[in-house]
CSV table of C-alpha atoms in Angstrom, one decimal:
chain,number,residue,atom,x,y,z
A,4,MET,CA,-47.9,20.1,-18.1
A,5,LYS,CA,-47.5,18.9,-14.9
A,6,LYS,CA,-48.0,15.0,-15.3
A,7,TYR,CA,-45.3,15.2,-18.0
A,8,SER,CA,-42.8,17.1,-15.8
A,9,ILE,CA,-43.2,14.1,-12.8
A,10,ILE,CA,-42.9,11.3,-16.0
A,11,LEU,CA,-39.8,12.8,-17.2
A,12,LEU,CA,-38.1,13.5,-14.0
A,13,MET,CA,-39.1,9.9,-12.6
A,14,ALA,CA,-37.1,8.6,-15.9
A,15,SER,CA,-34.2,10.5,-15.0
A,16,ILE,CA,-33.8,9.1,-11.8
A,17,PHE,CA,-34.4,5.8,-13.3
A,18,PHE,CA,-31.8,6.5,-16.3
A,19,VAL,CA,-29.1,8.2,-14.5
A,20,GLY,CA,-30.1,5.7,-11.6
A,21,ALA,CA,-28.9,2.6,-14.1
A,22,ALA,CA,-26.3,4.1,-15.6
A,23,SER,CA,-24.2,5.3,-12.6
A,24,SER,CA,-22.3,2.8,-10.5
A,25,GLN,CA,-21.8,2.3,-6.7
A,26,VAL,CA,-18.2,3.0,-5.9
A,27,TYR,CA,-16.9,0.5,-2.6
A,28,LYS,CA,-14.0,1.4,-1.2
A,29,SER,CA,-11.5,-0.1,1.1
A,30,THR,CA,-11.5,0.0,4.5
A,31,ASP,CA,-9.3,-3.0,5.5
A,32,ALA,CA,-6.8,-4.3,3.2
A,33,HIS,CA,-3.3,-6.2,3.1
A,34,ILE,CA,-1.5,-7.3,0.2
A,35,ARG,CA,1.3,-10.3,0.4
A,36,PHE,CA,4.0,-11.4,-1.8
A,37,VAL,CA,6.1,-14.4,-0.9
A,38,SER,CA,9.6,-15.3,-3.3
A,39,LYS,CA,10.2,-19.3,-3.2
A,40,THR,CA,13.7,-21.0,-4.6
A,41,ASP,CA,15.1,-23.9,-3.8
A,42,PHE,CA,17.6,-22.5,-1.4
A,43,GLU,CA,15.5,-19.5,0.5
A,44,GLU,CA,12.0,-18.5,1.1
A,45,PHE,CA,10.5,-15.6,2.3
A,46,GLU,CA,7.6,-13.2,2.0
A,47,ALA,CA,6.4,-9.5,3.0
A,48,ILE,CA,3.5,-8.0,4.0
A,49,ASN,CA,1.3,-4.7,3.0
A,50,HIS,CA,-0.8,-3.1,5.7
A,51,GLN,CA,-1.2,-0.2,3.1
A,52,PRO,CA,-3.2,-0.9,-0.3
A,53,THR,CA,-6.6,1.6,-1.0
A,54,ILE,CA,-8.2,-0.8,-3.5
A,55,ALA,CA,-11.9,0.8,-5.0
A,56,PHE,CA,-14.1,-2.0,-6.7
A,57,THR,CA,-17.3,-0.7,-8.4
A,58,ASN,CA,-20.7,-2.9,-8.6
A,59,LYS,CA,-20.1,-3.7,-11.9
A,60,GLY,CA,-16.5,-4.9,-11.8
A,61,LYS,CA,-13.9,-2.0,-12.7
A,62,VAL,CA,-11.5,-2.3,-9.8
A,63,GLN,CA,-8.1,-0.7,-8.5
A,64,PHE,CA,-5.1,-1.2,-6.4
A,65,ARG,CA,-3.0,1.6,-5.4
A,66,VAL,CA,0.2,0.1,-3.0
A,67,PRO,CA,2.8,2.3,-1.5
A,68,VAL,CA,5.8,0.3,-1.9
A,69,ASN,CA,7.7,1.1,0.9
A,70,SER,CA,4.4,0.2,3.1
A,71,PHE,CA,6.1,-3.7,2.3
A,72,GLU,CA,7.3,-5.1,6.0
A,73,PHE,CA,10.0,-7.8,5.7
A,74,GLU,CA,10.9,-9.3,8.8
A,75,LYS,CA,14.4,-9.1,7.7
A,76,LYS,CA,15.5,-5.0,7.9
A,77,LEU,CA,18.4,-6.0,5.0
A,78,MET,CA,15.8,-7.6,3.0
A,79,GLN,CA,13.8,-4.4,3.0
A,80,THR,CA,16.3,-2.0,2.4
A,81,HIS,CA,17.5,-4.2,-1.0
A,82,PHE,CA,13.5,-4.5,-1.9
A,83,GLN,CA,13.2,-0.8,-1.1
A,84,GLU,CA,16.6,0.9,-3.0
A,85,ASN,CA,17.8,-2.0,-5.3
A,86,TYR,CA,15.2,-3.5,-6.9
A,87,MET,CA,11.5,-1.5,-6.5
A,88,GLU,CA,13.9,2.0,-6.8
A,89,SER,CA,11.0,3.5,-4.6
A,90,SER,CA,12.4,6.9,-4.1
A,91,LYS,CA,11.8,7.2,-7.8
A,92,TYR,CA,8.8,4.8,-8.2
A,93,PRO,CA,7.0,4.7,-4.8
A,94,ASN,CA,3.6,3.3,-5.5
A,95,ALA,CA,2.4,-0.2,-7.6
A,96,ASP,CA,-1.1,0.7,-9.7
A,97,PHE,CA,-3.4,-1.9,-10.8
A,98,LYS,CA,-6.5,-1.1,-13.1
A,99,GLY,CA,-8.5,-3.6,-14.5
A,100,SER,CA,-12.4,-5.1,-14.0
A,101,VAL,CA,-14.0,-8.5,-14.2
A,102,ILE,CA,-13.8,-10.9,-17.0
A,103,GLU,CA,-15.7,-13.4,-16.5
A,104,PRO,CA,-18.4,-13.8,-15.8
A,105,GLU,CA,-19.3,-11.5,-18.5
A,106,ASN,CA,-21.4,-8.6,-17.3
A,107,PHE,CA,-20.7,-9.0,-14.1
A,108,LYS,CA,-22.9,-7.7,-11.4
A,109,LEU,CA,-22.7,-7.5,-7.8
A,110,LYS,CA,-24.6,-9.3,-5.9
A,111,ASP,CA,-25.5,-10.9,-2.0
A,112,GLY,CA,-23.8,-14.1,-1.5
A,113,GLU,CA,-19.7,-15.9,-3.2
A,114,GLN,CA,-18.0,-14.8,-6.8
A,115,GLU,CA,-15.6,-16.6,-7.9
A,116,VAL,CA,-13.9,-14.1,-10.8
A,117,LYS,CA,-11.2,-13.6,-13.7
A,118,VAL,CA,-9.8,-10.0,-13.2
A,119,SER,CA,-7.7,-8.6,-16.4
A,120,GLY,CA,-6.2,-5.2,-16.2
A,121,VAL,CA,-2.8,-2.9,-15.7
A,122,MET,CA,-0.7,-3.1,-13.3
A,123,LYS,CA,2.2,-0.2,-13.2
A,124,MET,CA,5.4,-0.8,-11.4
A,125,HIS,CA,8.9,-0.2,-11.1
A,126,GLY,CA,7.6,2.3,-14.2
A,127,VAL,CA,7.0,-0.6,-16.2
A,128,GLU,CA,2.6,-1.0,-17.9
A,129,LYS,CA,2.0,-4.8,-18.0
A,130,GLU,CA,-0.9,-6.5,-18.9
A,131,ILE,CA,-2.1,-9.6,-16.1
A,132,SER,CA,-5.0,-11.2,-15.0
A,133,ALA,CA,-6.4,-12.1,-11.7
A,134,THR,CA,-8.7,-15.3,-9.9
A,135,GLY,CA,-10.4,-14.3,-6.7
A,136,THR,CA,-13.6,-14.3,-5.0
A,137,ILE,CA,-15.9,-11.3,-4.2
A,138,GLN,CA,-18.3,-11.6,-1.1
A,139,LYS,CA,-21.3,-9.5,-0.9
A,140,ASN,CA,-22.7,-9.3,2.6
A,141,LYS,CA,-25.3,-6.6,3.0
A,142,ASN,CA,-23.4,-3.6,2.6
A,143,GLU,CA,-20.0,-5.2,3.0
A,144,VAL,CA,-17.6,-7.0,-0.1
A,145,VAL,CA,-15.0,-9.1,0.6
A,146,MET,CA,-12.5,-10.0,-2.1
A,147,SER,CA,-9.2,-12.2,-2.6
A,148,GLY,CA,-7.3,-13.7,-4.8
A,149,ASN,CA,-3.7,-14.0,-5.8
A,150,PHE,CA,-1.3,-13.9,-9.3
A,151,ASP,CA,2.3,-14.4,-10.0
A,152,VAL,CA,4.0,-11.9,-11.6
A,153,LEU,CA,7.9,-12.1,-13.0
A,154,LEU,CA,10.0,-10.0,-12.2
A,155,SER,CA,11.6,-9.0,-15.2
A,156,ASP,CA,8.4,-7.9,-17.0
A,157,TYR,CA,8.7,-5.0,-14.5
A,158,LYS,CA,12.8,-4.3,-15.8
A,159,ILE,CA,13.4,-5.7,-12.0
A,160,ALA,CA,16.9,-6.9,-12.0
A,161,ILE,CA,18.1,-10.0,-9.9
A,162,PRO,CA,21.9,-9.3,-8.9
A,163,LYS,CA,23.9,-12.9,-10.2
A,164,ASN,CA,25.0,-13.5,-6.4
A,165,ASN,CA,22.0,-12.9,-5.3
A,166,ILE,CA,19.2,-15.4,-7.9
A,167,ASN,CA,19.6,-18.6,-5.6
A,168,GLN,CA,17.5,-16.5,-2.7
A,169,ILE,CA,15.3,-14.4,-4.4
A,170,SER,CA,13.2,-15.6,-7.7
A,171,ASN,CA,11.8,-13.9,-10.9
A,172,ARG,CA,8.2,-15.5,-10.2
A,173,ILE,CA,6.3,-13.8,-7.4
A,174,THR,CA,3.0,-14.4,-5.7
A,175,ILE,CA,1.2,-12.1,-4.9
A,176,HIS,CA,-1.9,-12.8,-2.7
A,177,PHE,CA,-4.3,-10.5,-2.0
A,178,GLU,CA,-7.8,-9.8,0.6
A,179,ALA,CA,-10.0,-6.6,1.4
A,180,LYS,CA,-12.6,-5.6,3.3
A,181,LEU,CA,-14.9,-2.5,1.4
A,182,GLU,CA,-17.4,-0.7,2.6
A,183,PRO,CA,-20.0,2.0,-0.1
A,184,LYS,CA,-18.4,4.9,-0.7
A,185,LYS,CA,-19.0,8.1,1.5
A,186,SER,CA,-20.5,11.1,-0.2
A,187,LYS,CA,-17.9,13.7,1.3
B,26,MET,CA,54.4,-17.4,10.4
B,27,LYS,CA,51.6,-18.1,12.9
B,28,LYS,CA,50.8,-15.0,14.3
B,29,VAL,CA,49.9,-14.1,10.9
B,30,GLY,CA,47.4,-16.8,10.4
B,31,LEU,CA,45.3,-16.6,13.6
B,32,ILE,CA,45.5,-12.5,12.6
B,33,VAL,CA,43.5,-13.4,9.2
B,34,LEU,CA,41.3,-16.3,11.0
B,35,ILE,CA,40.5,-13.4,13.4
B,36,LEU,CA,39.5,-10.9,10.7
B,37,VAL,CA,38.0,-13.5,9.3
B,38,ALA,CA,36.0,-14.3,12.3
B,39,ILE,CA,34.7,-10.4,13.1
B,40,ALA,CA,33.7,-10.4,9.4
B,41,GLY,CA,31.5,-13.4,9.5
B,42,ILE,CA,29.6,-12.1,12.7
B,43,THR,CA,29.5,-9.5,11.0
B,44,GLY,CA,28.2,-10.4,8.0
B,45,LEU,CA,25.4,-12.3,10.2
B,46,PHE,CA,24.4,-9.4,12.5
B,47,PHE,CA,23.7,-7.4,9.3
B,48,TRP,CA,21.9,-10.2,7.7
B,49,PHE,CA,19.6,-11.4,10.4
B,50,GLN,CA,19.6,-7.5,12.3
B,51,PRO,CA,15.5,-6.9,12.4
B,52,THR,CA,13.6,-4.8,10.6
B,53,ALA,CA,12.5,-2.1,12.9
B,54,LYS,CA,9.2,-1.5,14.3
B,55,ILE,CA,9.0,2.5,14.4
B,56,ALA,CA,11.4,5.5,13.8
B,57,ASP,CA,12.7,6.8,16.3
B,58,GLY,CA,15.7,9.1,16.4
B,59,ASN,CA,15.9,12.6,14.9
B,60,ALA,CA,13.3,13.5,12.7
B,61,ASP,CA,14.7,14.8,9.0
B,62,PHE,CA,11.9,17.3,8.5
B,63,THR,CA,9.2,18.3,10.7
B,64,LEU,CA,6.4,20.4,9.3
B,65,SER,CA,2.6,20.0,8.7
B,66,ILE,CA,0.5,17.5,7.3
B,67,GLU,CA,-0.9,20.6,4.6
B,68,ASP,CA,2.0,21.5,4.3
B,69,LEU,CA,3.5,18.1,3.2
B,70,VAL,CA,0.5,17.4,1.0
B,71,ASN,CA,0.6,21.0,-0.6
B,72,GLU,CA,4.2,20.2,-1.7
B,73,GLY,CA,3.2,17.2,-2.5
B,74,ILE,CA,0.6,18.3,-5.1
B,75,GLU,CA,2.8,21.7,-6.6
B,76,THR,CA,5.9,19.8,-6.8
B,77,ASN,CA,6.7,17.8,-9.6
B,78,ASP,CA,6.5,14.3,-8.2
B,79,SER,CA,10.1,12.7,-8.4
B,80,LEU,CA,12.1,15.5,-6.6
B,81,PHE,CA,9.1,15.4,-4.3
B,82,ASN,CA,9.6,11.6,-3.4
B,83,SER,CA,13.3,11.9,-3.7
B,84,LYS,CA,13.4,14.5,-1.2
B,85,TYR,CA,10.6,12.9,1.3
B,86,VAL,CA,10.4,9.1,0.1
B,87,ASP,CA,12.0,6.7,3.4
B,88,LYS,CA,13.0,9.6,5.5
B,89,VAL,CA,11.8,10.2,9.1
B,90,ILE,CA,9.1,13.3,9.5
B,91,GLN,CA,7.4,14.6,12.2
B,92,PHE,CA,3.6,16.3,11.9
B,93,SER,CA,0.6,17.3,13.6
B,94,GLY,CA,-2.8,16.8,12.2
B,95,ASP,CA,-6.0,16.2,13.5
B,96,VAL,CA,-7.5,12.4,14.0
B,97,SER,CA,-10.4,11.7,11.9
B,98,SER,CA,-10.6,7.3,12.8
B,99,ILE,CA,-8.4,5.3,14.5
B,100,LYS,CA,-8.4,1.2,14.1
B,101,ILE,CA,-6.3,0.0,17.3
B,102,ASP,CA,-5.2,-3.7,15.9
B,103,ASP,CA,-3.2,-6.7,16.4
B,104,SER,CA,-1.5,-7.2,13.2
B,105,GLN,CA,-1.0,-3.5,12.7
B,106,SER,CA,-3.0,0.0,14.1
B,107,GLU,CA,-3.8,3.0,11.5
B,108,ILE,CA,-4.7,6.4,12.1
B,109,LYS,CA,-6.4,9.0,9.6
B,110,LEU,CA,-6.2,12.5,9.9
B,111,ASP,CA,-7.8,15.2,8.9
B,112,VAL,CA,-6.6,18.1,6.1
B,113,ASN,CA,-6.9,21.1,5.8
B,114,THR,CA,-7.6,21.3,1.8
B,115,ASP,CA,-9.1,22.0,-1.2
B,116,GLU,CA,-8.9,18.5,-1.9
B,117,THR,CA,-9.5,14.9,-1.2
B,118,VAL,CA,-7.1,13.7,1.3
B,119,ILE,CA,-6.4,10.6,2.4
B,120,VAL,CA,-3.8,10.3,4.8
B,121,ARG,CA,-3.0,7.0,6.7
B,122,ALA,CA,-0.1,6.3,9.5
B,123,ALA,CA,0.4,2.9,10.8
B,124,PHE,CA,2.0,1.8,13.9
B,125,ASP,CA,3.5,-1.2,14.7
B,126,PRO,CA,1.1,-3.5,17.6
B,127,SER,CA,3.9,-3.0,20.1
B,128,GLN,CA,2.9,1.5,19.9
B,129,ASN,CA,-1.1,-0.1,20.4
B,130,ILE,CA,-1.1,1.0,24.6
B,131,ASP,CA,-0.2,4.7,23.3
B,132,LEU,CA,-3.2,4.8,21.2
B,133,GLN,CA,-5.7,3.3,23.5
B,134,ASN,CA,-7.1,7.1,24.5
B,135,ILE,CA,-6.6,8.6,21.7
B,136,LYS,CA,-10.4,9.8,19.7
B,137,GLU,CA,-11.4,10.8,16.5
B,138,ARG,CA,-11.2,14.4,16.4
B,139,ASP,CA,-8.1,14.8,19.2
B,140,SER,CA,-4.6,16.6,17.8
B,141,VAL,CA,-2.3,14.2,17.9
B,142,THR,CA,1.7,14.5,16.8
B,143,CYS,CA,3.1,11.1,14.6
B,144,GLN,CA,6.6,10.7,14.2
B,145,CYS,CA,6.6,8.0,11.0
B,146,LYS,CA,8.3,7.1,8.4
B,147,PHE,CA,7.1,8.3,4.7
B,148,ASN,CA,6.1,5.6,2.5
B,149,GLY,CA,4.8,8.7,-0.5
B,150,ILE,CA,2.1,10.0,-1.9
B,151,SER,CA,-0.2,8.9,-4.2
B,152,LEU,CA,-2.0,11.7,-6.6
B,153,PRO,CA,-4.6,10.7,-9.4
B,154,ASP,CA,-3.5,10.2,-12.8
B,155,ASP,CA,-7.2,10.5,-14.5
B,156,PRO,CA,-10.4,12.1,-13.8
B,157,ASP,CA,-11.9,9.1,-14.6
B,158,ASP,CA,-9.4,7.5,-11.5
B,159,LEU,CA,-12.3,5.3,-9.3
B,160,LEU,CA,-9.2,6.5,-6.6
B,161,SER,CA,-9.8,9.7,-6.7
B,162,GLU,CA,-8.3,11.1,-3.5
B,163,ILE,CA,-4.4,12.1,-2.9
B,164,ILE,CA,-3.2,8.9,-0.3
B,165,VAL,CA,-0.4,9.8,1.4
B,166,SER,CA,1.3,7.3,3.9
B,167,PHE,CA,3.3,6.3,7.2
B,168,SER,CA,4.6,3.5,8.6
B,169,ARG,CA,6.3,2.7,11.6
B,170,CYS,CA,4.6,5.3,13.5
B,171,SER,CA,4.7,6.5,17.1
B,172,ILE,CA,2.7,9.2,19.2
B,173,LYS,CA,5.1,11.8,19.8
B,174,LYS,CA,3.9,13.5,23.3
C-alpha cells in the first residue's frame, strides 16, 4: 500500500511539473518607437514596460503610456494629451504567444520567433504579430524584436496640420532581460 | 504708415521667437516645484484599487506626487535609474520610481530597506484585468523622480 502511495505521489509531481509553466519577469526592459515622414523623424523611449513570458511561449507586456520620454516637451505634451489621451487610457497592453516555431519550448541558445496576439491601446483592441529573437543563457532570458502599428487602427487621429510631421505608421522596437519569477 | 509696418514686424518677430522657444523647449528631467499631492504610497495604491479607474486616473495621472516608502531594490544606470518600493497591502504591488541619470548622485547612498521620500510625476496604476494574467501584480509607475531630503 505504501509502495502505491509513493508511486502515486511521484506521478502527481511529474504531471504537475510537466503541466505548469515557468514564468519569467522583466528585470530591465525598454520600448522605443520611431515616427518617420519625409519632413521629420522623431523617437521616444520608455524604460518602464513590465513583461512576462513563459517557457511555453505565452507573453504579456504592460506599458505605462506616460513613461514615454521625448526630447521636446511640446511633443510629449501633444503625445500624452491629444493623441494617446493618457489620463483616460494610461496603459497599453499586449497578450499573445509564440506561433512560430510551432509548439515552442524555451531552450538554451537563440531562437527566432514570431509572436501573435492582441494589443490594447487607446481603448482599442487589435490583433498584431511581431518577429524577434529569444535568447536563453542559464537563468536569464533576453528578448528583442520589432513591429509596426498604424495609429488609425487605434483611433489615434493626427491633426491635419501635423500630418507632415507624424507618420501614421509607427515602428516599435523592444528589448528586455527577464529572470524566473520569484515566489513571494 | 511706416510706424504701423514696424510694429507689425516686431509683433511677428516676437510671435516667431515665442513659437520657437516652445517648440525647442526640452522635456523636464525632474518633476520639481510644489507637489500636487502628498500621501503615503499605501493610500495611493488602496485608492487606486477601490476607486473607479477613470476617476482615479483623471485625478492623479500626470500630477506631481510626493510619497514615502521603503526601498525594496535600487538600480543605478546611465540611461535611467530606478527604485522599487515595498507596499504593505494584501495585494502584490510593484512600485517603480524612475530617475533621470542626473539624479544618480542622490541615489548612491540609498540601500535596500532604507526609507525614502520621493517626488515624481505619476504615470498610472495598472491592475490585472484577468485572474489568468501572467502579470498578476498591481503596477504603479512614476517617472522624473527626485529624492526629497
